GROMACS .gro file of C-alpha atoms in nm:
model
  177
    1GLY     CA    1  -5.582   0.773  11.400
    2LEU     CA    2  -5.843   0.645  11.633
    3ASP     CA    3  -5.745   0.846  11.923
    4LYS     CA    4  -5.807   1.211  11.756
    5ASP     CA    5  -6.195   1.319  11.668
    6SER     CA    6  -6.097   1.390  11.343
    7THR     CA    7  -5.920   1.053  11.226
    8LYS     CA    8  -6.175   0.812  11.408
    9VAL     CA    9  -6.457   0.784  11.159
   10ALA     CA   10  -6.182   0.648  10.889
   11GLY     CA   11  -5.972   0.500  11.102
   12GLN     CA   12  -6.227   0.292  11.280
   13ARG     CA   13  -6.327   0.204  10.907
   14LEU     CA   14  -5.952   0.081  10.820
   15LEU     CA   15  -5.918  -0.106  11.101
   16ALA     CA   16  -6.273  -0.273  11.055
   17ALA     CA   17  -6.104  -0.305  10.639
   18ARG     CA   18  -5.744  -0.463  10.844
   19ARG     CA   19  -5.969  -0.732  11.016
   20MET     CA   20  -6.192  -0.836  10.745
   21VAL     CA   21  -5.849  -0.931  10.530
   22GLU     CA   22  -5.694  -1.089  10.757
   23ARG     CA   23  -6.038  -1.319  10.776
   24GLY     CA   24  -6.016  -1.421  10.415
   25VAL     CA   25  -6.243  -1.165  10.251
   26ARG     CA   26  -6.080  -1.089   9.893
   27PHE     CA   27  -6.281  -0.740   9.840
   28VAL     CA   28  -6.320  -0.437  10.087
   29GLN     CA   29  -6.407  -0.119  10.012
   30VAL     CA   30  -6.303   0.149  10.201
   31PHE     CA   31  -6.532   0.523  10.215
   32PRO     CA   32  -6.274   0.689  10.440
   33SER     CA   33  -6.549   0.986  10.515
   34ALA     CA   34  -6.864   1.087  10.386
   35TYR     CA   35  -7.003   0.970  10.026
   36GLY     CA   36  -6.926   1.307   9.806
   37VAL     CA   37  -6.660   1.533  10.070
   38TRP     CA   38  -6.428   1.554   9.834
   39ASP     CA   39  -6.573   1.591   9.548
   40SER     CA   40  -6.554   2.027   9.616
   41HIS     CA   41  -6.540   2.240   9.398
   42GLN     CA   42  -6.454   2.582   9.568
   43ASN     CA   43  -6.263   2.675   9.873
   44LEU     CA   44  -6.013   2.391   9.794
   45LYS     CA   45  -5.756   2.454  10.020
   46THR     CA   46  -5.929   2.459  10.357
   47ASN     CA   47  -6.165   2.098  10.213
   48HIS     CA   48  -5.919   1.912  10.098
   49THR     CA   49  -5.631   2.063  10.358
   50ARG     CA   50  -5.897   1.897  10.650
   51LEU     CA   51  -5.993   1.624  10.440
   52CYS     CA   52  -5.629   1.488  10.430
   53GLU     CA   53  -5.622   1.548  10.841
   54THR     CA   54  -5.852   1.275  10.848
   55ILE     CA   55  -5.750   1.058  10.609
   56ASP     CA   56  -5.325   1.045  10.624
   57LEU     CA   57  -5.320   0.927  10.995
   58PRO     CA   58  -5.518   0.612  10.975
   59ILE     CA   59  -5.418   0.511  10.617
   60ALA     CA   60  -5.014   0.521  10.731
   61GLY     CA   61  -5.181   0.311  10.992
   62LEU     CA   62  -5.335   0.087  10.761
   63ILE     CA   63  -4.988   0.064  10.576
   64MET     CA   64  -4.815  -0.036  10.839
   65ASP     CA   65  -5.058  -0.283  11.019
   66LEU     CA   66  -5.035  -0.459  10.681
   67LYS     CA   67  -4.688  -0.499  10.709
   68GLN     CA   68  -4.638  -0.559  11.036
   69ARG     CA   69  -4.902  -0.867  10.979
   70GLY     CA   70  -4.694  -0.997  10.629
   71LEU     CA   71  -4.987  -0.878  10.468
   72MET     CA   72  -4.889  -0.617  10.208
   73ASP     CA   73  -4.760  -0.889   9.961
   74ASP     CA   74  -5.094  -1.025   9.941
   75VAL     CA   75  -5.344  -0.714  10.039
   76LEU     CA   76  -5.334  -0.456   9.716
   77VAL     CA   77  -5.426  -0.072   9.864
   78VAL     CA   78  -5.605   0.164   9.622
   79PHE     CA   79  -5.647   0.531   9.697
   80CYS     CA   80  -5.843   0.685   9.434
   81THR     CA   81  -6.118   0.901   9.229
   82GLU     CA   82  -6.263   0.871   8.860
   83PHE     CA   83  -6.113   1.234   8.816
   84GLY     CA   84  -5.893   1.557   8.926
   85ARG     CA   85  -5.915   1.895   8.953
   86THR     CA   86  -5.891   2.153   8.705
   87PRO     CA   87  -5.509   2.376   8.746
   88GLY     CA   88  -5.670   2.669   8.693
   89LEU     CA   89  -5.893   2.899   8.900
   90GLU     CA   90  -6.265   2.955   8.807
   91LEU     CA   91  -6.435   3.223   8.834
   92ARG     CA   92  -6.803   3.088   9.090
   93GLY     CA   93  -7.156   3.201   9.220
   94GLY     CA   94  -7.126   3.500   9.454
   95GLY     CA   95  -6.711   3.574   9.387
   96LYS     CA   96  -6.626   3.242   9.503
   97THR     CA   97  -6.326   3.072   9.292
   98GLY     CA   98  -6.317   2.733   9.226
   99ARG     CA   99  -6.200   2.418   9.019
  100ASP     CA  100  -6.423   2.211   8.801
  101HIS     CA  101  -6.368   1.796   8.720
  102HIS     CA  102  -6.052   1.748   8.555
  103PRO     CA  103  -6.039   1.379   8.376
  104ASN     CA  104  -5.703   1.536   8.208
  105GLY     CA  105  -5.491   1.453   8.477
  106PHE     CA  106  -5.501   1.357   8.790
  107THR     CA  107  -5.317   1.099   9.112
  108ILE     CA  108  -5.379   0.818   9.268
  109TRP     CA  109  -5.152   0.554   9.473
  110MET     CA  110  -5.102   0.224   9.522
  111ALA     CA  111  -4.929   0.040   9.806
  112GLY     CA  112  -4.860  -0.359   9.810
  113ALA     CA  113  -4.886  -0.675   9.615
  114GLY     CA  114  -4.762  -0.649   9.299
  115ILE     CA  115  -4.669  -0.313   9.260
  116LYS     CA  116  -4.352  -0.098   9.254
  117LYS     CA  117  -4.252   0.013   9.563
  118GLY     CA  118  -4.153   0.401   9.533
  119HIS     CA  119  -4.231   0.416   9.225
  120VAL     CA  120  -4.346   0.752   9.003
  121HIS     CA  121  -4.526   0.658   8.730
  122GLY     CA  122  -4.667   0.980   8.464
  123ALA     CA  123  -4.605   1.285   8.404
  124THR     CA  124  -4.866   1.600   8.307
  125ASP     CA  125  -4.769   1.929   8.063
  126GLU     CA  126  -4.653   2.221   8.302
  127LEU     CA  127  -4.978   2.338   8.363
  128GLY     CA  128  -5.121   2.043   8.537
  129TYR     CA  129  -5.404   2.008   8.183
  130HIS     CA  130  -5.271   1.748   7.970
  131ALA     CA  131  -5.124   1.385   8.086
  132LEU     CA  132  -4.795   1.366   7.870
  133GLY     CA  133  -4.705   1.078   7.669
  134GLU     CA  134  -4.941   0.801   7.608
  135GLY     CA  135  -5.140   0.878   7.964
  136HIS     CA  136  -5.385   0.617   8.129
  137TYR     CA  137  -5.742   0.585   8.217
  138VAL     CA  138  -5.946   0.514   8.460
  139THR     CA  139  -6.019   0.097   8.228
  140ASP     CA  140  -5.616   0.138   8.262
  141LEU     CA  141  -5.649   0.114   8.666
  142HIS     CA  142  -5.943  -0.120   8.612
  143ALA     CA  143  -5.737  -0.377   8.369
  144THR     CA  144  -5.419  -0.350   8.642
  145THR     CA  145  -5.620  -0.409   8.922
  146LEU     CA  146  -5.757  -0.751   8.729
  147HIS     CA  147  -5.399  -0.832   8.618
  148LEU     CA  148  -5.278  -0.816   8.959
  149LEU     CA  149  -5.604  -1.029   9.051
  150GLY     CA  150  -5.487  -1.268   8.818
  151ILE     CA  151  -5.740  -1.223   8.494
  152ASP     CA  152  -5.725  -1.143   8.226
  153ASN     CA  153  -5.922  -0.837   8.114
  154LYS     CA  154  -5.967  -0.908   7.773
  155LYS     CA  155  -6.124  -1.292   7.885
  156LEU     CA  156  -6.363  -1.090   8.154
  157GLU     CA  157  -6.723  -1.133   8.131
  158ILE     CA  158  -7.072  -1.005   8.279
  159PRO     CA  159  -7.342  -1.165   8.115
  160GLY     CA  160  -7.540  -0.863   7.978
  161ARG     CA  161  -7.292  -0.599   8.033
  162LYS     CA  162  -7.021  -0.413   7.804
  163ARG     CA  163  -6.706  -0.364   7.967
  164LEU     CA  164  -6.473  -0.099   7.833
  165GLU     CA  165  -6.158  -0.289   7.975
  166ILE     CA  166  -6.203  -0.532   7.698
  167ASP     CA  167  -6.171  -0.269   7.402
  168GLN     CA  168  -6.014  -0.003   7.566
  169GLY     CA  169  -5.819  -0.088   7.882
  170LYS     CA  170  -5.434  -0.256   7.920
  171PRO     CA  171  -5.253  -0.275   8.278
  172ILE     CA  172  -4.997  -0.075   8.337
  173VAL     CA  173  -4.688  -0.274   8.333
  174GLU     CA  174  -4.456   0.026   8.428
  175ILE     CA  175  -4.563   0.034   8.799
  176LEU     CA  176  -4.580  -0.322   8.841
  177SER     CA  177  -4.283  -0.516   9.039
   0.00000   0.00000   0.00000
């Protein structure tokens, strides 16, 4: 993705992240595009198609790089957001249609250290509006990540800060290898 204008920025950022990991940096967070650009409420097909074109090749390159260097067993890659989009179109101002924030059904993906390969977990109702079964929350994602780092989410304390993971989050054991 470094040779295409549309993927160059994300490619450079993910390459820098991989190099940081190789040099021992334990936690790296990458925003593959300008902050907030995925938070588009209208023209989703156009906007998200364009955004996916900027990240698909670079993220595939990162995974390939990590595999080639034998780092996938030691590195956890999390590609996520804190909410999805409502399944139905909503009428917006000016006659435009769009979708709003939707916390009840959304998709993330994880790869690498401690994650089952090729596993799909969870489902929504036929409209994509509500999670079926028990469902999971962002606090469960946090607890899962902490678990993979060898940290008990129930015991981790940050002075002066109440954490929801302590009371509500639990590792999603079904996705662990």
